[in-house]
Amino acid sequence: MAESDPRPVIIEHLTRPSAGRPLVGAEAAGDVPTAPTAHIVTGGVATADPASIRFVKVRGTNERQLFAVTFDDQDNRSWFALLAVERDSDGGPWVPHDVAGGSGGDIPQRSSPWLNLAAQWGQGRLYAGGQIHTAGATLSKVRLTLEDGRELEDDADGHLALFVAEHDVAPASVTIFDTDGRPLTTHDA
């Protein structure tokens, strides 16, 4: 039987040498591009400093889990990432994959609470979550409504919400609740 704790597999995944970021256009010539540029890479875009990896929140089942993780890369940039791990029902080895992540900024500031949602779905699974901007409110929970009307909920602990489901339906909307259970805001997913 494989390891029951998937965190060592995630640490190994995050500390692999990065694929880097290909230089294209004006960047290749040493200039700063005038517009945002998208890049496709194989492998991670950053190599985590193992001592900096923090597991902030986890949700899931014995076969599938979603982790919110923070770390610093070897260039001392801070990262936030959502990583999923899966294994078969026989308890085989955990297999990690990136769901979302980024570096270099705070979540967008809003006038009302907001979940900065990232998600992947398909093949009978959904991974979704992100950081919550509280707008100064004290929050209790977040509800994710899927396009088929099903609802998933998580607490707002740590200003994070994570959702793992055996559905391959896209997220439709997010509702954020105060500590009295009243909805404070609803926004498109």
C-alpha positions as a LaTeX table, in Angstrom:
\begin{tabular}{lrrr}
\hline
Residue & $x$ (\AA) & $y$ (\AA) & $z$ (\AA) \\
\hline
Met1 & 0.00 & 0.00 & 0.00 \\
Ala2 & 1.20 & 3.50 & $-0.81$ \\
Glu3 & 1.77 & 6.39 & 1.55 \\
Ser4 & $-1.46$ & 7.58 & 3.21 \\
Asp5 & $-0.26$ & 11.19 & 3.55 \\
Pro6 & 0.01 & 12.89 & 0.13 \\
Arg7 & 2.08 & 15.85 & 1.37 \\
Pro8 & 5.49 & 14.25 & 0.59 \\
Val9 & 4.36 & 13.73 & $-3.03$ \\
Ile10 & 3.28 & 17.38 & $-3.24$ \\
Ile11 & 6.63 & 18.55 & $-1.81$ \\
Glu12 & 8.45 & 16.42 & $-4.38$ \\
His13 & 6.22 & 17.85 & $-7.13$ \\
Leu14 & 6.83 & 21.47 & $-6.05$ \\
Thr15 & 10.60 & 21.08 & $-5.66$ \\
Arg16 & 11.27 & 19.54 & $-9.09$ \\
Pro17 & 13.37 & 21.77 & $-11.34$ \\
Ser18 & 11.09 & 24.16 & $-13.17$ \\
Ala19 & 10.63 & 24.20 & $-16.89$ \\
Gly20 & 11.14 & 27.92 & $-16.73$ \\
Arg21 & 9.36 & 30.35 & $-18.98$ \\
Pro22 & 10.24 & 30.61 & $-22.67$ \\
Leu23 & 11.32 & 34.02 & $-23.86$ \\
Val24 & 9.40 & 35.28 & $-26.87$ \\
Gly25 & 9.01 & 38.51 & $-28.79$ \\
Ala26 & 10.38 & 41.64 & $-27.17$ \\
Glu27 & 11.46 & 39.73 & $-24.05$ \\
Ala28 & 13.92 & 37.64 & $-26.04$ \\
Ala29 & 15.60 & 40.83 & $-27.21$ \\
Gly30 & 15.89 & 42.06 & $-23.61$ \\
Asp31 & 12.98 & 44.49 & $-23.76$ \\
Val32 & 9.91 & 44.42 & $-21.56$ \\
Pro33 & 6.81 & 43.46 & $-23.54$ \\
Thr34 & 4.20 & 46.21 & $-23.87$ \\
Ala35 & 1.28 & 43.82 & $-23.31$ \\
Pro36 & 0.76 & 40.74 & $-21.14$ \\
Thr37 & 2.12 & 37.62 & $-22.79$ \\
Ala38 & 0.84 & 34.09 & $-22.29$ \\
His39 & 3.30 & 31.21 & $-22.14$ \\
Ile40 & 2.80 & 27.48 & $-22.36$ \\
Val41 & 5.39 & 25.36 & $-20.58$ \\
Thr42 & 5.81 & 21.72 & $-19.77$ \\
Gly43 & 6.50 & 21.18 & $-16.07$ \\
Gly44 & 6.22 & 23.66 & $-13.25$ \\
Val45 & 6.92 & 27.35 & $-13.72$ \\
Ala46 & 8.76 & 27.62 & $-10.39$ \\
Thr47 & 10.88 & 25.44 & $-8.14$ \\
Ala48 & 9.82 & 25.73 & $-4.50$ \\
Asp49 & 12.28 & 26.21 & $-1.67$ \\
Pro50 & 11.38 & 23.12 & 0.42 \\
Ala51 & 11.75 & 25.00 & 3.72 \\
Ser52 & 9.14 & 27.55 & 2.64 \\
Ile53 & 6.30 & 25.18 & 1.67 \\
Arg54 & 3.20 & 25.67 & 3.82 \\
Phe55 & 0.05 & 23.57 & 3.56 \\
Val56 & $-2.67$ & 26.12 & 4.28 \\
Lys57 & $-5.89$ & 24.14 & 3.74 \\
Val58 & $-7.03$ & 20.77 & 2.41 \\
Arg59 & $-10.36$ & 19.25 & 1.39 \\
Gly60 & $-11.24$ & 15.94 & $-0.19$ \\
Thr61 & $-11.65$ & 12.20 & 0.15 \\
Asn62 & $-9.43$ & 9.14 & 0.55 \\
Glu63 & $-8.95$ & 9.08 & $-3.25$ \\
Arg64 & $-8.89$ & 12.80 & $-4.14$ \\
Gln65 & $-7.69$ & 15.86 & $-2.26$ \\
Leu66 & $-7.19$ & 19.54 & $-3.04$ \\
Phe67 & $-4.51$ & 21.51 & $-1.20$ \\
Ala68 & $-3.97$ & 25.26 & $-0.92$ \\
Val69 & $-0.21$ & 25.74 & $-0.60$ \\
Thr70 & 2.11 & 28.71 & $-0.29$ \\
Phe71 & 5.84 & 28.69 & $-0.98$ \\
Asp72 & 8.78 & 30.82 & $-2.06$ \\
Asp73 & 10.65 & 29.91 & $-5.21$ \\
Gln74 & 14.40 & 29.94 & $-5.59$ \\
Asp75 & 14.24 & 33.57 & $-6.78$ \\
Asn76 & 12.51 & 34.46 & $-3.48$ \\
Arg77 & 9.11 & 35.13 & $-5.11$ \\
Ser78 & 6.05 & 34.15 & $-3.06$ \\
Trp79 & 3.53 & 31.77 & $-4.66$ \\
Phe80 & 0.00 & 30.57 & $-3.92$ \\
Ala81 & $-1.06$ & 27.30 & $-5.53$ \\
Leu82 & $-3.94$ & 24.86 & $-5.64$ \\
Leu83 & $-2.71$ & 21.29 & $-6.12$ \\
Ala84 & $-4.79$ & 18.15 & $-6.45$ \\
Val85 & $-3.69$ & 14.62 & $-5.65$ \\
Glu86 & $-5.48$ & 11.48 & $-6.76$ \\
Arg87 & $-5.10$ & 7.77 & $-6.25$ \\
Asp88 & $-7.16$ & 4.69 & $-7.05$ \\
Ser89 & $-9.61$ & 3.17 & $-4.57$ \\
Asp90 & $-7.11$ & 0.38 & $-3.78$ \\
Gly91 & $-4.84$ & 2.94 & $-2.12$ \\
Gly92 & $-2.22$ & 3.16 & $-4.87$ \\
Pro93 & 0.35 & 5.96 & $-4.98$ \\
Trp94 & $-0.78$ & 9.58 & $-4.93$ \\
Val95 & $-0.42$ & 11.40 & $-8.25$ \\
Pro96 & $-0.20$ & 15.21 & $-8.01$ \\
His97 & $-1.25$ & 17.80 & $-10.57$ \\
Asp98 & $-1.46$ & 21.56 & $-10.63$ \\
Val99 & $-4.90$ & 23.13 & $-10.59$ \\
Ala100 & $-3.98$ & 26.84 & $-10.42$ \\
Gly101 & $-1.47$ & 29.21 & $-8.95$ \\
Gly102 & 0.34 & 32.45 & $-9.25$ \\
Ser103 & 2.94 & 34.79 & $-7.90$ \\
Gly104 & 3.57 & 38.45 & $-7.57$ \\
Gly105 & 0.46 & 40.01 & $-6.19$ \\
Asp106 & $-2.37$ & 40.16 & $-3.76$ \\
Ile107 & $-5.88$ & 39.11 & $-4.62$ \\
Pro108 & $-7.92$ & 41.89 & $-6.23$ \\
Gln109 & $-9.44$ & 44.36 & $-3.77$ \\
Arg110 & $-13.23$ & 44.56 & $-3.93$ \\
Ser111 & $-15.94$ & 46.62 & $-2.26$ \\
Ser112 & $-17.73$ & 43.43 & $-1.17$ \\
Pro113 & $-16.46$ & 39.93 & $-0.32$ \\
Trp114 & $-15.15$ & 38.02 & $-3.33$ \\
Leu115 & $-13.74$ & 34.53 & $-3.98$ \\
Asn116 & $-10.87$ & 34.67 & $-6.46$ \\
Leu117 & $-11.97$ & 31.33 & $-7.96$ \\
Ala118 & $-9.91$ & 28.94 & $-10.04$ \\
Ala119 & $-11.29$ & 25.58 & $-11.15$ \\
Gln120 & $-10.75$ & 22.45 & $-13.23$ \\
Trp121 & $-13.47$ & 19.97 & $-14.09$ \\
Gly122 & $-14.04$ & 17.02 & $-16.36$ \\
Gln123 & $-13.84$ & 13.21 & $-16.33$ \\
Gly124 & $-16.11$ & 12.97 & $-13.29$ \\
Arg125 & $-14.22$ & 15.38 & $-11.06$ \\
Leu126 & $-14.21$ & 19.00 & $-10.02$ \\
Tyr127 & $-11.46$ & 20.91 & $-8.19$ \\
Ala128 & $-12.19$ & 24.54 & $-7.35$ \\
Gly129 & $-11.19$ & 27.14 & $-4.83$ \\
Gly130 & $-9.18$ & 30.21 & $-4.09$ \\
Gln131 & $-8.42$ & 33.10 & $-1.82$ \\
Ile132 & $-11.21$ & 35.23 & $-0.39$ \\
His133 & $-11.11$ & 39.00 & $-0.20$ \\
Thr134 & $-13.23$ & 39.76 & 2.86 \\
Ala135 & $-13.81$ & 43.51 & 2.26 \\
Gly136 & $-13.62$ & 43.84 & 6.04 \\
Ala137 & $-16.50$ & 41.44 & 6.73 \\
Thr138 & $-16.39$ & 38.45 & 9.05 \\
Leu139 & $-17.30$ & 35.42 & 6.99 \\
Ser140 & $-18.55$ & 31.93 & 7.83 \\
Lys141 & $-18.93$ & 29.98 & 4.60 \\
Val142 & $-18.82$ & 30.01 & 0.83 \\
Arg143 & $-21.25$ & 28.24 & $-1.49$ \\
Leu144 & $-20.30$ & 27.23 & $-5.02$ \\
Thr145 & $-23.30$ & 26.61 & $-7.28$ \\
Leu146 & $-22.64$ & 24.48 & $-10.35$ \\
Glu147 & $-24.28$ & 24.96 & $-13.75$ \\
Asp148 & $-26.60$ & 21.99 & $-13.05$ \\
Gly149 & $-27.83$ & 23.61 & $-9.80$ \\
Arg150 & $-25.88$ & 21.41 & $-7.38$ \\
Glu151 & $-24.31$ & 23.28 & $-4.47$ \\
Leu152 & $-21.02$ & 22.73 & $-2.68$ \\
Glu153 & $-20.03$ & 24.52 & 0.55 \\
Asp154 & $-16.84$ & 25.19 & 2.47 \\
Asp155 & $-16.01$ & 27.30 & 5.50 \\
Ala156 & $-14.14$ & 30.57 & 4.97 \\
Asp157 & $-11.36$ & 29.66 & 7.41 \\
Gly158 & $-8.03$ & 31.23 & 6.55 \\
His159 & $-9.79$ & 33.36 & 3.91 \\
Leu160 & $-9.77$ & 30.32 & 1.62 \\
Ala161 & $-12.45$ & 28.08 & 0.15 \\
Leu162 & $-11.82$ & 24.69 & $-1.48$ \\
Phe163 & $-14.23$ & 22.36 & $-3.26$ \\
Val164 & $-13.74$ & 18.76 & $-4.40$ \\
Ala165 & $-16.57$ & 16.87 & $-6.06$ \\
Glu166 & $-17.29$ & 13.91 & $-8.29$ \\
His167 & $-19.03$ & 16.13 & $-10.83$ \\
Asp168 & $-17.71$ & 17.35 & $-14.14$ \\
Val169 & $-19.97$ & 20.38 & $-14.29$ \\
Ala170 & $-18.68$ & 23.94 & $-14.55$ \\
Pro171 & $-19.03$ & 26.36 & $-11.63$ \\
Ala172 & $-21.77$ & 28.97 & $-12.17$ \\
Ser173 & $-21.82$ & 31.27 & $-9.13$ \\
Val174 & $-20.31$ & 31.93 & $-5.72$ \\
Thr175 & $-22.24$ & 33.09 & $-2.63$ \\
Ile176 & $-20.40$ & 34.29 & 0.47 \\
Phe177 & $-22.10$ & 34.28 & 3.89 \\
Asp178 & $-21.53$ & 36.22 & 7.10 \\
Thr179 & $-21.28$ & 34.59 & 10.54 \\
Asp180 & $-25.07$ & 34.85 & 11.00 \\
Gly181 & $-25.60$ & 32.78 & 7.84 \\
Arg182 & $-26.83$ & 35.71 & 5.77 \\
Pro183 & $-25.60$ & 35.96 & 2.16 \\
Leu184 & $-23.40$ & 39.01 & 1.74 \\
Thr185 & $-22.71$ & 38.75 & $-1.97$ \\
Thr186 & $-23.16$ & 36.52 & $-4.97$ \\
His187 & $-20.98$ & 36.71 & $-8.06$ \\
Asp188 & $-20.44$ & 34.73 & $-11.23$ \\
Ala189 & $-17.88$ & 31.96 & $-10.95$ \\
\hline
\end{tabular}
